[in-house]
XYZ file of N, CA and C in Angstrom:
468
model
N 5.412 -90.833 -20.110
C 4.656 -90.555 -21.325
C 4.314 -89.067 -21.355
N 4.612 -88.409 -22.433
C 4.340 -86.987 -22.609
C 2.876 -86.805 -22.992
N 2.069 -86.237 -22.092
C 0.628 -86.095 -22.298
C 0.313 -85.326 -23.580
N 1.131 -84.390 -23.958
C 0.889 -83.576 -25.141
C 0.663 -84.444 -26.387
N 1.327 -85.554 -26.483
C 1.255 -86.385 -27.680
C 0.290 -87.561 -27.556
N -0.401 -87.691 -26.430
C -1.278 -88.840 -26.229
C -2.667 -88.387 -25.782
N -3.300 -87.575 -26.601
C -4.629 -87.072 -26.271
C -5.720 -88.100 -26.513
N -5.487 -89.052 -27.417
C -6.522 -90.009 -27.796
C -6.196 -91.401 -27.280
N -7.222 -92.107 -26.871
C -7.102 -93.472 -26.380
C -7.023 -94.420 -27.587
N -5.881 -95.021 -27.811
C -5.671 -95.892 -28.965
C -6.408 -97.221 -28.845
N -6.790 -97.606 -27.646
C -7.603 -98.818 -27.484
C -9.025 -98.563 -27.984
N -9.521 -97.394 -27.700
C -10.883 -97.016 -28.093
C -10.964 -96.594 -29.557
N -9.936 -95.902 -30.023
C -9.875 -95.374 -31.383
C -8.564 -95.826 -32.025
N -8.544 -96.947 -32.718
C -7.289 -97.485 -33.258
C -6.525 -96.509 -34.169
N -7.201 -95.609 -34.851
C -6.522 -94.660 -35.737
C -5.814 -93.550 -34.958
N -6.038 -93.477 -33.663
C -5.483 -92.415 -32.834
C -3.958 -92.341 -32.879
N -3.295 -93.438 -33.221
C -1.831 -93.416 -33.272
C -1.335 -92.309 -34.198
N -2.086 -91.992 -35.266
C -1.658 -90.931 -36.191
C -1.554 -89.595 -35.485
N -2.481 -89.346 -34.585
C -2.543 -88.050 -33.915
C -1.756 -88.030 -32.615
N -1.451 -89.199 -32.084
C -0.589 -89.300 -30.904
C 0.885 -89.301 -31.287
N 1.186 -89.527 -32.554
C 2.585 -89.596 -33.007
C 3.299 -88.261 -32.777
N 4.547 -88.347 -32.412
C 5.347 -87.143 -32.141
C 5.482 -86.236 -33.364
N 5.444 -86.824 -34.557
C 5.622 -85.996 -35.758
C 4.298 -85.443 -36.306
N 3.203 -85.638 -35.590
C 1.920 -85.076 -36.017
C 2.011 -83.545 -35.951
N 1.601 -82.883 -37.026
C 1.702 -81.423 -37.111
C 0.591 -80.666 -36.420
N -0.406 -81.363 -35.906
C -1.524 -80.694 -35.244
C -1.174 -80.315 -33.814
N -1.615 -79.144 -33.409
C -1.425 -78.718 -32.016
C -2.435 -79.449 -31.134
N -2.246 -79.396 -29.832
C -3.204 -80.013 -28.917
C -4.588 -79.405 -29.105
N -4.674 -78.100 -29.302
C -5.995 -77.478 -29.487
C -6.624 -77.917 -30.805
N -5.816 -78.121 -31.856
C -6.338 -78.662 -33.117
C -6.879 -80.075 -32.899
N -6.114 -80.900 -32.212
C -6.516 -82.286 -31.964
C -7.827 -82.351 -31.185
N -8.026 -81.428 -30.254
C -9.240 -81.435 -29.450
C -10.477 -81.088 -30.275
N -10.299 -80.556 -31.468
C -11.432 -80.237 -32.348
C -11.822 -81.410 -33.251
N -11.028 -82.481 -33.214
C -11.356 -83.690 -33.983
C -12.370 -84.513 -33.191
N -13.254 -85.174 -33.897
C -14.209 -86.069 -33.254
C -14.019 -87.458 -33.848
N -13.315 -88.321 -33.101
C -13.079 -89.688 -33.551
C -14.276 -90.559 -33.184
N -14.557 -91.537 -34.033
C -15.679 -92.445 -33.815
C -15.179 -93.857 -33.579
N -15.916 -94.598 -32.762
C -15.575 -95.990 -32.505
C -16.007 -96.843 -33.695
N -15.627 -98.123 -33.673
C -15.791 -99.010 -34.825
C -17.232 -99.101 -35.318
N -18.199 -99.359 -34.469
C -19.592 -99.536 -34.919
C -20.124 -98.259 -35.562
N -19.834 -97.112 -34.958
C -20.272 -95.837 -35.528
C -19.580 -95.591 -36.868
N -18.298 -95.896 -36.935
C -17.533 -95.703 -38.170
C -18.096 -96.553 -39.297
N -18.419 -97.798 -38.998
C -18.968 -98.696 -40.013
C -20.302 -98.172 -40.543
N -21.160 -97.692 -39.659
C -22.460 -97.164 -40.083
C -22.277 -95.935 -40.972
N -21.347 -95.068 -40.610
C -21.087 -93.871 -41.421
C -20.482 -94.240 -42.775
N -19.536 -95.155 -42.784
C -18.930 -95.624 -44.045
C -20.028 -96.143 -44.969
N -20.890 -96.994 -44.434
C -21.949 -97.587 -45.247
C -22.905 -96.525 -45.802
N -23.056 -95.435 -45.089
C -23.905 -94.339 -45.553
C -23.253 -93.565 -46.702
N -21.929 -93.386 -46.651
C -21.238 -92.509 -47.591
C -20.439 -93.219 -48.672
N -19.987 -94.438 -48.402
C -19.082 -95.135 -49.319
C -19.717 -96.458 -49.756
N -20.044 -96.600 -51.045
C -20.751 -97.800 -51.497
C -19.844 -98.994 -51.818
N -18.664 -99.037 -51.232
C -17.699 -100.124 -51.460
C -17.208 -100.630 -50.120
N -16.773 -101.878 -50.084
C -16.202 -102.376 -48.838
C -14.748 -101.940 -48.673
N -14.063 -101.679 -49.806
C -12.661 -101.248 -49.780
C -12.400 -100.398 -51.019
N -11.645 -99.330 -50.874
C -11.389 -98.428 -52.000
C -10.599 -99.064 -53.136
N -9.882 -100.138 -52.862
C -9.130 -100.788 -53.927
C -10.059 -101.480 -54.931
N -11.341 -101.579 -54.610
C -12.305 -102.164 -55.554
C -13.038 -101.094 -56.363
N -12.603 -99.831 -56.265
C -13.225 -98.760 -57.036
C -12.946 -98.970 -58.524
N -13.933 -98.647 -59.350
C -13.773 -98.788 -60.796
C -14.482 -97.627 -61.476
N -14.338 -97.541 -62.790
C -14.999 -96.477 -63.544
C -16.509 -96.529 -63.340
N -17.049 -97.707 -63.114
C -18.480 -97.842 -62.906
C -18.956 -97.438 -61.525
N -18.016 -97.298 -60.576
C -18.406 -96.948 -59.205
C -17.945 -95.559 -58.783
N -17.125 -94.899 -59.616
C -16.616 -93.574 -59.241
C -16.504 -92.691 -60.478
N -17.052 -91.493 -60.384
C -16.964 -90.510 -61.459
C -15.914 -89.473 -61.064
N -14.780 -89.459 -61.757
C -13.670 -88.567 -61.446
C -13.930 -87.171 -62.019
N -13.833 -86.159 -61.155
C -13.919 -84.773 -61.601
C -12.533 -84.190 -61.843
N -11.572 -84.633 -61.011
C -10.207 -84.105 -61.105
C -9.244 -85.107 -60.492
N -8.082 -85.211 -61.082
C -6.983 -85.996 -60.531
C -5.791 -85.065 -60.398
N -5.110 -85.158 -59.272
C -3.924 -84.328 -59.072
C -2.875 -85.134 -58.318
N -1.633 -84.752 -58.489
C -0.530 -85.371 -57.764
C -0.052 -84.381 -56.717
N 0.037 -84.830 -55.475
C 0.491 -83.980 -54.379
C 1.742 -84.582 -53.756
N 2.730 -83.749 -53.562
C 3.975 -84.157 -52.925
C 3.803 -83.996 -51.417
N 3.911 -85.082 -50.678
C 3.728 -85.033 -49.232
C 4.790 -84.189 -48.530
N 5.867 -83.888 -49.219
C 6.910 -83.053 -48.630
C 6.637 -81.562 -48.858
N 5.587 -81.260 -49.634
C 5.248 -79.864 -49.950
C 3.831 -79.576 -49.470
N 3.698 -79.457 -48.148
C 2.397 -79.287 -47.504
C 1.618 -78.108 -48.071
N 2.281 -77.002 -48.355
C 1.588 -75.789 -48.836
C 0.905 -76.020 -50.179
N 1.531 -76.784 -51.071
C 0.916 -77.072 -52.375
C -0.371 -77.872 -52.191
N -0.324 -78.873 -51.349
C -1.515 -79.662 -51.061
C -2.598 -78.822 -50.395
N -2.187 -77.936 -49.491
C -3.152 -77.069 -48.810
C -3.897 -76.196 -49.816
N -3.207 -75.707 -50.833
C -3.872 -74.889 -51.868
C -4.908 -75.716 -52.637
N -4.567 -76.937 -52.979
C -5.508 -77.816 -53.664
C -6.750 -78.048 -52.799
N -6.542 -78.415 -51.542
C -7.675 -78.702 -50.662
C -8.494 -77.442 -50.361
N -7.830 -76.308 -50.242
C -8.548 -75.038 -50.034
C -9.553 -74.828 -51.164
N -9.128 -75.113 -52.386
C -9.984 -74.920 -53.563
C -11.139 -75.917 -53.587
N -10.859 -77.189 -53.450
C -11.907 -78.201 -53.620
C -12.826 -78.332 -52.410
N -12.405 -77.859 -51.256
C -13.233 -77.964 -50.061
C -13.991 -76.677 -49.752
N -13.951 -75.726 -50.660
C -14.637 -74.453 -50.454
C -16.117 -74.700 -50.156
N -16.609 -74.020 -49.137
C -18.015 -74.144 -48.765
C -18.293 -75.207 -47.720
N -17.345 -76.076 -47.449
C -17.528 -77.119 -46.432
C -17.014 -76.608 -45.090
N -17.733 -76.925 -44.025
C -17.252 -76.599 -42.686
C -16.611 -77.804 -42.022
N -17.292 -78.949 -42.145
C -16.851 -80.194 -41.534
C -16.691 -81.246 -42.604
N -15.793 -82.171 -42.373
C -15.507 -83.254 -43.308
C -15.569 -84.576 -42.562
N -15.895 -85.625 -43.292
C -15.773 -86.977 -42.753
C -14.482 -87.560 -43.302
N -13.676 -88.106 -42.440
C -12.463 -88.810 -42.839
C -12.617 -90.258 -42.437
N -12.336 -91.162 -43.362
C -12.403 -92.588 -43.090
C -11.055 -93.205 -43.414
N -10.568 -94.015 -42.492
C -9.377 -94.824 -42.714
C -9.879 -96.259 -42.746
N -10.492 -96.616 -43.825
C -11.167 -97.896 -43.917
C -12.542 -97.807 -43.287
N -13.213 -98.921 -43.283
C -14.596 -98.959 -42.822
C -14.713 -98.871 -41.300
N -13.654 -99.130 -40.566
C -13.746 -99.226 -39.107
C -13.254 -98.010 -38.339
N -12.686 -97.025 -39.033
C -12.141 -95.845 -38.355
C -12.607 -94.582 -39.071
N -13.296 -93.716 -38.320
C -13.794 -92.473 -38.910
C -13.607 -91.319 -37.933
N -13.596 -90.123 -38.511
C -13.530 -88.906 -37.701
C -14.274 -87.790 -38.424
N -14.830 -86.893 -37.635
C -15.373 -85.659 -38.176
C -14.297 -84.605 -37.912
N -13.923 -83.889 -38.990
C -12.770 -82.988 -38.929
C -13.163 -81.613 -39.451
N -12.831 -80.547 -38.711
C -13.083 -79.211 -39.245
C -12.218 -78.968 -40.490
N -12.786 -78.320 -41.471
C -12.106 -78.049 -42.745
C -10.756 -77.349 -42.535
N -10.716 -76.330 -41.685
C -9.473 -75.576 -41.494
C -8.359 -76.441 -40.908
N -8.713 -77.351 -40.009
C -7.716 -78.248 -39.410
C -7.189 -79.205 -40.475
N -8.093 -79.758 -41.279
C -7.669 -80.676 -42.323
C -6.720 -79.983 -43.298
N -7.088 -78.808 -43.772
C -6.260 -78.105 -44.760
C -4.874 -77.804 -44.196
N -4.816 -77.400 -42.952
C -3.531 -77.045 -42.331
C -2.563 -78.225 -42.319
N -3.064 -79.413 -42.023
C -2.198 -80.595 -41.879
C -2.781 -81.786 -42.621
N -3.130 -81.608 -43.877
C -3.744 -82.673 -44.676
C -2.888 -83.939 -44.688
N -1.579 -83.773 -44.576
C -0.681 -84.922 -44.630
C -0.609 -85.702 -43.312
N -1.317 -85.242 -42.288
C -1.492 -86.050 -41.079
C -2.734 -86.936 -41.199
N -3.566 -86.666 -42.183
C -4.785 -87.436 -42.405
C -4.600 -88.456 -43.530
N -3.890 -88.065 -44.581
C -3.547 -88.962 -45.684
C -2.071 -89.308 -45.573
N -1.740 -90.564 -45.803
C -0.353 -90.998 -45.900
C -0.157 -91.599 -47.291
N 1.041 -91.508 -47.861
C 1.264 -92.093 -49.199
C 0.967 -93.590 -49.249
N 1.141 -94.287 -48.144
C 0.943 -95.741 -48.128
C -0.514 -96.154 -47.922
N -1.401 -95.191 -47.702
C -2.811 -95.514 -47.482
C -3.446 -96.117 -48.725
N -4.307 -97.079 -48.514
C -5.065 -97.665 -49.620
C -6.560 -97.519 -49.413
N -6.978 -97.066 -48.247
C -8.397 -97.088 -47.945
C -8.835 -95.844 -47.175
N -8.161 -94.716 -47.423
C -8.518 -93.464 -46.779
C -9.342 -92.634 -47.745
N -10.465 -92.138 -47.249
C -11.345 -91.324 -48.081
C -11.860 -90.143 -47.258
N -11.875 -88.990 -47.893
C -12.420 -87.772 -47.317
C -13.770 -87.541 -47.990
N -14.811 -87.327 -47.191
C -16.152 -87.098 -47.717
C -16.583 -85.687 -47.367
N -17.095 -84.973 -48.360
C -17.641 -83.633 -48.172
C -19.154 -83.774 -48.041
N -19.681 -83.719 -46.817
C -21.103 -84.005 -46.627
C -22.036 -83.014 -47.325
N -21.591 -81.797 -47.551
C -22.442 -80.807 -48.201
C -22.700 -81.097 -49.669
N -21.806 -81.849 -50.300
C -21.935 -82.109 -51.737
C -21.871 -83.592 -52.083
N -21.547 -84.441 -51.118
C -21.352 -85.884 -51.317
C -20.160 -86.171 -52.231
N -19.300 -85.179 -52.450
C -18.073 -85.413 -53.205
C -17.034 -86.014 -52.270
N -16.075 -86.728 -52.853
C -15.065 -87.411 -52.056
C -13.688 -87.223 -52.683
N -12.688 -87.442 -51.859
C -11.300 -87.467 -52.311
C -10.656 -88.692 -51.687
N -9.983 -89.459 -52.516
C -9.171 -90.551 -51.993
C -7.860 -90.541 -52.763
N -6.905 -91.294 -52.271
C -5.583 -91.253 -52.894
C -5.009 -92.647 -53.047
N -4.060 -92.724 -53.932
C -3.202 -93.897 -54.066
C -1.807 -93.334 -54.262
N -0.952 -93.563 -53.292
C 0.378 -92.971 -53.242
C 0.222 -91.448 -53.291
N 0.778 -90.770 -54.295
C 0.679 -89.308 -54.336
C -0.395 -88.813 -55.303
N -1.207 -89.727 -55.827
C -2.276 -89.371 -56.758
C -3.596 -89.252 -56.001
N -4.233 -88.094 -56.135
C -5.490 -87.830 -55.442
C -6.616 -87.740 -56.457
N -7.712 -88.416 -56.138
C -8.862 -88.494 -57.026
C -10.041 -87.802 -56.365
N -10.610 -86.843 -57.071
C -11.709 -86.030 -56.566
C -12.922 -86.287 -57.440
N -14.064 -86.593 -56.837
C -15.270 -86.854 -57.611
C -16.386 -87.372 -56.737
N -17.242 -88.208 -57.333
C -18.389 -88.755 -56.617
C -18.533 -90.244 -56.893
N -18.994 -90.956 -55.876
C -19.334 -92.349 -56.080
C -20.608 -92.417 -56.899
N -20.666 -93.407 -57.772
C -21.857 -93.643 -58.580
C -22.704 -94.647 -57.809
N -23.872 -94.220 -57.421
C -24.775 -95.085 -56.660
C -25.619 -95.921 -57.605
N -25.810 -97.184 -57.296
C -26.680 -97.999 -58.158
C -28.113 -97.466 -58.108
N -28.767 -97.529 -59.234
C -30.157 -97.082 -59.305
C -31.036 -98.094 -58.579
N -32.043 -97.577 -57.880
C -32.987 -98.460 -57.211
C -33.846 -99.162 -58.251
N -34.158 -100.386 -57.990
C -35.000 -101.159 -58.917
C -36.425 -100.588 -58.893
N -37.083 -100.514 -60.044
C -38.457 -100.008 -60.058
C -39.368 -100.913 -59.241
N -40.321 -100.305 -58.606
C -41.246 -101.056 -57.747
C -42.408 -101.600 -58.535
């Protein structure tokens, strides 16, 4: 086993296969700057930032779209320009691959290899910008940028 490609324990962090894969564009030093979370921590963070159990249940009533764009996964530089613009001012990002897998990712690492974090086949991957509570999620090559609409608290 080539240690260079197996920095993360896939038993502990099921999403680690993305970063252990030979075709992952991140260097070992980039990978060491990622902070992967175990299932219980990931679930607590998801519940804090994402008001849905699954992104496929998002609707106009639960998400306010600021921008929609199409990104070609074969054209990394085009996607990097989009993310550079919308992530301005953020240092760290939360990445969720469903409710059970999360990571804290430096902005520069994400922008460099955004296509190692999002895959066209993903249905439940969301990037959260903690400084603004804005999010980005995708369906195939369509990326949706905006904010979740939180239900109003009932008057006391």
